[in-house]
């Protein structure tokens, strides 16, 4: 009956890029060979609708069975003959259709509307535009075209709200538990909430708060990145306020979340605006992996239960709320798909007068084949006791025993834990952690993420675990009874056939583990580590350019240490003591300014070189290279530079250190780009000849260098240690964080960058203070310095605006091959 009823029919399908929509499309193509399907797909930012269909839908393993049956060429031919796609968007009036899309919609027999914002924590206005208004927009567009195909709209059983007992297959509003509200007023309120929150986010006080948070996360990363991060934080704040608004409004009306709330009002809006369009509403409960079609355990993305299951198996979710004797109403996706197709084949229902009568069919298991919450927990616990996951050390993870506490108690415990972690995180942020030391902060970040994830699960899904509604399926079973044996064999949707023990332990949980990419074997991992894989990519022969920072990337030193060594080289004992005390006094101010703006700090600090004789500096810098820089260098870093050169990669050092200081390093690189000071009469004048190559300027210098020499930055590598270097790191295809400070370590880990921990050579003597041994010689620099020792050198007493110019004057030198 089903095949014959839909033979030759044209079906318009929305939501095909989603879990349910993909399953519906695959079943139509495989099990209803005479139908033609037109997909409504929203164009991507960088991809066409055809590209999205090929990449996001047809490549999915749901279609492997069809590819096997027809062969690759045969499958492509099948899709070319029976599948079409039009551009559109259910969140836009008129569905955003062009003339071709309108013509396609005007020629269909059935519309299956499965597109939805299925996240339980969607912003209120997003859920309203898609879930509430989406079905109505389809009905109105059909009315505008003057056509009346059968509209099968997918909703959810949870439109019944937070209730106990039986929930019948009746229209929303036809029961005593529904609060009668004006759906149009809800739409207006959601849009107004968005406008109000957007305005609130742009007040001077909020913008200053976002800017402060951005600087706390990125440090001195430069104006553009700070501005981008500030805007991200502002947008996130608005989104969070809209999520809160959705939860609050849904709870006030008796729904567990904005998803159920907007779906319920979406049904009411559709029935009020359907006109002459015949409508059927299909309400599934919680949709999970397939029972059998296209293969047992097929799933696309994680649904509701999977994140909770994995967190439990990893030992992260110590408690979860729920009613032990309550029913967890889940239904495999292929049963939902079969029911939708059966409703479409049956056609719209009519009353005794032959008039189309909107009907509701619920696809659920709780009333016909209930799965008790405690039974589900026992099955999951038993499975992971027998098949445990393993931690990083290769040890089995023992799953916790849940005591089914109330939701408020669990939320309170997790919230308190999160607050303690937040305070600890702020304290660690004040410490000068670097390299392996940031592991403390990383571990804390992991713990915080686990707690936040658990808290989110409790907030999002706790209400469903405590739900005590029982969804009747009388119409579903009536539809099943009307099928012949052939249809029952091909389109099974009877929930009574599900063996929950078999489904949980043999189908669903193995599928979840497969898709979660978690560790399921003991012992140390024998596969190549993630760092090794990234390092192999960085050192691939096809890389073209490798750019290096200097301080804390190749050497454990900085401009202050270099200056202290050079300035103290020719001081007598008394001046040396005074110089040391002065430097220790000024150090906190230097550090504060450096953290605020690296370029401004260098402009200020390099004025200490005013009057320094160039010849003497060059002589002393050569001595400093062996006594200070070489002792503080990272052998692994030096080897990495040489490895890049061996592979034929161009190497360039880009540093804010002075050119006279880094001169001894020039033979190591192909090119060196460093800061440079002006000179008069053989002496430096303390004024930069150009903006120092740090922060965003360093990124621009690298971009200009690559452009000048014809290198592709997407095939280039950059090494740096600080969040202030983010502009350069983000510019290349292969960024590497070396001995990263806490901020950069967190960002590198989040973005999947290679992190290298390079240390100094063992056995090298490292003085407590970077002071040079006394030496006889010309006192030129010393005389000028001695005259300045009585003057304060703190940033507050020195001007910091001289020496500003463009990056064009930065010193660049060709390296000499060894």
Coordinates of C-alpha atoms in Angstrom, one line a residue, residues 462-771:
X462 CA 17.2 16.7 33.9
X463 CA 13.6 17.6 33.3
X464 CA 13.3 14.8 30.7
X465 CA 14.7 12.3 33.1
X466 CA 12.1 13.4 35.7
X467 CA 9.2 13.5 33.2
X468 CA 6.3 11.3 34.2
X469 CA 4.0 11.8 31.1
X470 CA 2.9 8.7 29.2
X471 CA 2.3 9.3 25.5
X472 CA -0.5 7.3 24.0
X473 CA 0.0 5.8 20.6
X474 CA -3.5 4.6 19.7
X475 CA -3.5 6.2 16.3
X476 CA 0.0 4.9 15.6
X477 CA -1.1 1.3 16.4
X478 CA -4.3 1.8 14.4
X479 CA -2.2 2.8 11.4
X480 CA 0.0 -0.2 11.9
X481 CA -3.0 -2.6 12.1
X482 CA -4.2 -1.2 8.7
X483 CA -1.0 -2.2 6.9
X484 CA -0.5 -5.4 5.0
X485 CA 2.3 -7.9 5.7
X486 CA 4.5 -6.4 2.9
X487 CA 4.3 -2.9 4.3
X488 CA 4.9 -4.2 7.9
X489 CA 8.0 -5.9 6.6
X490 CA 9.3 -2.8 4.8
X491 CA 8.1 0.0 7.1
X492 CA 8.2 -1.2 10.7
X493 CA 7.1 1.3 13.3
X494 CA 5.5 -0.8 16.0
X495 CA 7.3 0.1 19.2
X496 CA 6.2 -3.1 20.8
X497 CA 8.9 -5.1 18.8
X498 CA 11.8 -3.4 20.6
X499 CA 13.8 -5.5 23.0
X500 CA 15.3 -2.8 25.2
X501 CA 18.0 -5.0 26.6
X502 CA 19.1 -6.0 23.1
X503 CA 18.8 -2.4 21.8
X504 CA 20.8 -0.9 24.6
X505 CA 23.6 -3.3 24.9
X506 CA 23.9 -4.7 21.3
X507 CA 22.9 -1.8 19.2
X508 CA 22.8 1.7 20.8
X509 CA 25.7 1.7 23.2
X510 CA 28.2 0.1 20.8
X511 CA 27.2 2.7 18.2
X512 CA 27.6 5.5 20.7
X513 CA 31.1 4.3 21.6
X514 CA 32.1 4.0 17.9
X515 CA 31.1 7.6 17.2
X516 CA 32.5 9.0 20.4
X517 CA 36.1 8.1 19.6
X518 CA 36.8 7.2 23.1
X519 CA 39.5 4.8 24.3
X520 CA 38.3 1.2 24.6
X521 CA 41.5 -0.7 25.0
X522 CA 43.9 -1.0 28.0
X523 CA 47.6 -0.2 28.2
X524 CA 49.5 2.7 26.6
X525 CA 48.4 3.9 23.2
X526 CA 50.5 2.5 20.4
X527 CA 49.1 4.9 17.8
X528 CA 51.0 8.0 16.9
X529 CA 50.3 10.8 19.4
X530 CA 48.5 13.9 18.4
X531 CA 51.7 16.0 19.0
X532 CA 53.7 13.6 16.8
X533 CA 51.1 13.9 14.0
X534 CA 51.1 17.7 14.2
X535 CA 54.9 17.8 14.3
X536 CA 55.0 15.7 11.2
X537 CA 52.8 18.2 9.4
X538 CA 54.9 21.1 10.6
X539 CA 58.1 19.5 9.2
X540 CA 56.5 18.2 6.0
X541 CA 58.6 19.0 2.9
X542 CA 55.8 21.0 1.3
X543 CA 56.0 23.7 4.0
X544 CA 57.5 26.8 2.5
X545 CA 58.3 29.3 5.3
X546 CA 59.1 29.1 9.0
X547 CA 59.0 32.2 11.1
X548 CA 60.4 32.3 14.7
X549 CA 60.0 34.6 17.6
X550 CA 63.2 34.8 19.8
X551 CA 62.5 35.5 23.5
X552 CA 61.2 32.4 25.4
X553 CA 60.9 30.7 22.0
X554 CA 64.5 30.1 21.2
X555 CA 66.2 31.6 24.3
X556 CA 65.1 32.0 27.9
X557 CA 65.9 35.7 27.9
X558 CA 64.3 39.1 27.1
X559 CA 65.2 42.7 26.2
X560 CA 65.6 43.6 29.9
X561 CA 68.1 40.9 30.5
X562 CA 70.1 41.8 27.4
X563 CA 70.2 45.5 28.4
X564 CA 71.1 44.6 32.0
X565 CA 74.1 42.5 30.8
X566 CA 75.3 45.2 28.3
X567 CA 74.8 48.1 30.7
X568 CA 76.6 46.4 33.6
X569 CA 79.5 45.2 31.4
X570 CA 81.7 48.2 32.2
X571 CA 80.3 49.5 35.5
X572 CA 82.4 49.7 38.6
X573 CA 81.3 48.0 41.8
X574 CA 79.3 50.9 43.3
X575 CA 77.5 51.7 40.1
X576 CA 76.8 48.1 39.6
X577 CA 75.0 47.9 42.9
X578 CA 73.1 51.1 42.2
X579 CA 72.1 49.8 38.8
X580 CA 70.9 46.5 40.2
X581 CA 68.8 48.2 42.9
X582 CA 67.4 50.6 40.3
X583 CA 66.5 47.8 37.9
X584 CA 64.8 45.7 40.6
X585 CA 62.8 48.8 41.6
X586 CA 61.7 49.5 38.1
X587 CA 61.0 45.8 37.1
X588 CA 57.3 45.7 38.2
X589 CA 56.5 48.8 36.2
X590 CA 58.3 47.4 33.1
X591 CA 56.4 44.2 33.5
X592 CA 53.0 46.0 33.8
X593 CA 53.7 48.1 30.7
X594 CA 54.9 45.1 28.7
X595 CA 51.7 43.2 29.5
X596 CA 49.6 46.2 28.5
X597 CA 51.3 47.0 25.2
X598 CA 54.6 45.5 24.0
X599 CA 55.3 48.1 21.4
X600 CA 54.8 51.0 23.8
X601 CA 57.0 49.3 26.4
X602 CA 59.9 48.9 23.9
X603 CA 59.6 52.5 22.8
X604 CA 60.0 53.5 26.4
X605 CA 62.6 51.0 27.4
X606 CA 65.0 51.4 24.5
X607 CA 65.6 55.0 25.4
X608 CA 67.9 53.6 28.0
X609 CA 70.3 53.0 25.0
X610 CA 70.5 56.8 24.4
X611 CA 74.2 57.6 24.0
X612 CA 75.4 54.0 23.8
X613 CA 78.5 53.8 21.5
X614 CA 77.7 51.4 18.6
X615 CA 81.2 50.0 18.3
X616 CA 81.3 49.1 22.0
X617 CA 77.8 47.5 21.9
X618 CA 78.7 45.3 18.9
X619 CA 81.8 44.1 20.7
X620 CA 79.9 43.5 24.0
X621 CA 77.0 41.9 22.1
X622 CA 79.3 39.3 20.7
X623 CA 80.6 38.5 24.2
X624 CA 77.0 38.4 25.5
X625 CA 76.1 35.8 22.9
X626 CA 78.4 33.2 24.4
X627 CA 78.0 34.2 28.0
X628 CA 74.3 34.8 28.2
X629 CA 72.3 34.0 25.1
X630 CA 74.0 30.7 24.3
X631 CA 73.7 29.6 28.0
X632 CA 69.9 30.4 27.9
X633 CA 69.2 29.0 24.4
X634 CA 66.9 26.0 23.8
X635 CA 68.9 23.4 21.9
X636 CA 65.7 21.8 20.6
X637 CA 64.7 25.2 19.2
X638 CA 68.0 25.6 17.4
X639 CA 67.7 22.1 16.0
X640 CA 64.3 22.9 14.7
X641 CA 65.5 26.0 12.8
X642 CA 68.2 23.8 11.2
X643 CA 65.7 21.1 10.4
X644 CA 63.6 23.6 8.5
X645 CA 66.6 24.8 6.5
X646 CA 67.6 21.2 5.8
X647 CA 64.1 20.6 4.4
X648 CA 64.5 23.6 2.1
X649 CA 62.1 25.8 4.1
X650 CA 62.9 29.6 4.2
X651 CA 63.6 30.6 7.8
X652 CA 63.1 34.1 9.3
X653 CA 63.6 35.4 12.8
X654 CA 61.1 38.2 13.6
X655 CA 61.9 39.8 17.0
X656 CA 61.4 43.0 18.9
X657 CA 65.0 42.7 20.2
X658 CA 67.5 45.1 18.9
X659 CA 69.4 44.3 15.8
X660 CA 72.8 44.8 17.5
X661 CA 71.8 42.2 20.1
X662 CA 70.7 39.5 17.7
X663 CA 73.6 40.0 15.2
X664 CA 75.4 36.9 16.4
X665 CA 72.3 34.8 15.5
X666 CA 72.1 35.9 11.8
X667 CA 74.0 32.9 10.4
X668 CA 71.3 30.6 11.8
X669 CA 68.5 32.0 9.7
X670 CA 68.0 33.0 6.1
X671 CA 66.7 36.4 7.2
X672 CA 66.5 38.4 10.5
X673 CA 64.0 41.1 11.1
X674 CA 64.6 43.1 14.3
X675 CA 64.0 46.4 15.9
X676 CA 66.5 49.2 15.1
X677 CA 67.5 52.4 16.9
X678 CA 68.6 55.6 15.2
X679 CA 72.2 56.9 15.7
X680 CA 74.1 60.2 15.7
X681 CA 77.9 60.5 15.7
X682 CA 78.5 56.8 16.2
X683 CA 76.1 56.6 19.2
X684 CA 72.5 55.3 19.4
X685 CA 69.9 58.0 20.1
X686 CA 67.4 55.7 21.9
X687 CA 64.7 56.3 19.3
X688 CA 63.2 53.5 17.2
X689 CA 63.5 53.9 13.5
X690 CA 60.2 52.0 13.0
X691 CA 57.4 50.3 14.9
X692 CA 59.0 47.3 16.6
X693 CA 57.9 44.0 15.0
X694 CA 55.7 42.7 17.9
X695 CA 52.1 41.8 18.1
X696 CA 50.0 42.7 15.1
X697 CA 52.9 44.5 13.6
X698 CA 54.9 41.2 13.6
X699 CA 52.0 39.6 11.7
X700 CA 52.1 42.4 9.1
X701 CA 55.8 42.1 8.8
X702 CA 55.5 38.3 8.1
X703 CA 52.7 38.9 5.6
X704 CA 54.7 41.5 3.8
X705 CA 57.8 39.2 3.8
X706 CA 55.8 36.2 2.4
X707 CA 54.2 38.4 -0.3
X708 CA 57.6 39.8 -1.3
X709 CA 59.2 36.4 -1.6
X710 CA 56.2 34.6 -3.0
X711 CA 55.4 32.3 -0.1
X712 CA 52.0 30.9 0.7
X713 CA 51.2 31.6 4.4
X714 CA 48.8 28.6 4.4
X715 CA 51.8 26.4 3.9
X716 CA 53.9 28.3 6.4
X717 CA 54.9 27.7 10.1
X718 CA 55.2 30.2 12.9
X719 CA 56.7 29.7 16.4
X720 CA 55.9 32.0 19.3
X721 CA 55.3 31.8 23.1
X722 CA 52.9 34.6 24.0
X723 CA 49.2 35.5 23.5
X724 CA 50.5 38.8 22.1
X725 CA 51.8 36.8 19.1
X726 CA 48.3 35.5 18.2
X727 CA 48.1 37.7 15.1
X728 CA 51.2 36.0 13.7
X729 CA 50.2 32.5 14.8
X730 CA 46.7 32.9 13.3
X731 CA 48.2 34.1 10.0
X732 CA 49.9 30.8 9.1
X733 CA 48.5 27.4 8.3
X734 CA 50.7 25.7 11.0
X735 CA 51.1 27.7 14.2
X736 CA 53.3 26.3 17.0
X737 CA 53.1 27.5 20.6
X738 CA 56.5 27.2 22.3
X739 CA 56.8 27.2 26.1
X740 CA 53.5 29.0 26.0
X741 CA 52.2 31.3 28.8
X742 CA 48.9 30.3 30.3
X743 CA 46.7 32.3 28.0
X744 CA 48.4 30.9 24.8
X745 CA 48.5 27.4 26.2
X746 CA 44.8 27.4 26.7
X747 CA 44.1 28.8 23.2
X748 CA 46.5 26.4 21.5
X749 CA 44.9 23.5 23.2
X750 CA 41.4 24.6 22.2
X751 CA 42.4 25.2 18.6
X752 CA 44.4 22.0 18.2
X753 CA 47.8 23.7 17.7
X754 CA 51.1 22.0 18.2
X755 CA 52.7 22.8 21.6
X756 CA 56.4 22.4 22.1
X757 CA 58.2 22.5 25.5
X758 CA 61.8 23.4 24.9
X759 CA 64.3 23.7 27.7
X760 CA 67.8 24.9 28.2
X761 CA 70.7 22.6 27.9
X762 CA 71.5 20.7 31.2
X763 CA 74.6 21.8 33.0
X764 CA 74.7 25.3 31.7
X765 CA 75.3 27.8 34.6
X766 CA 72.6 30.4 34.9
X767 CA 73.3 33.4 37.1
X768 CA 70.6 34.7 39.4
X769 CA 70.8 38.2 37.7
X770 CA 71.7 38.7 34.1
X771 CA 74.8 40.8 35.0

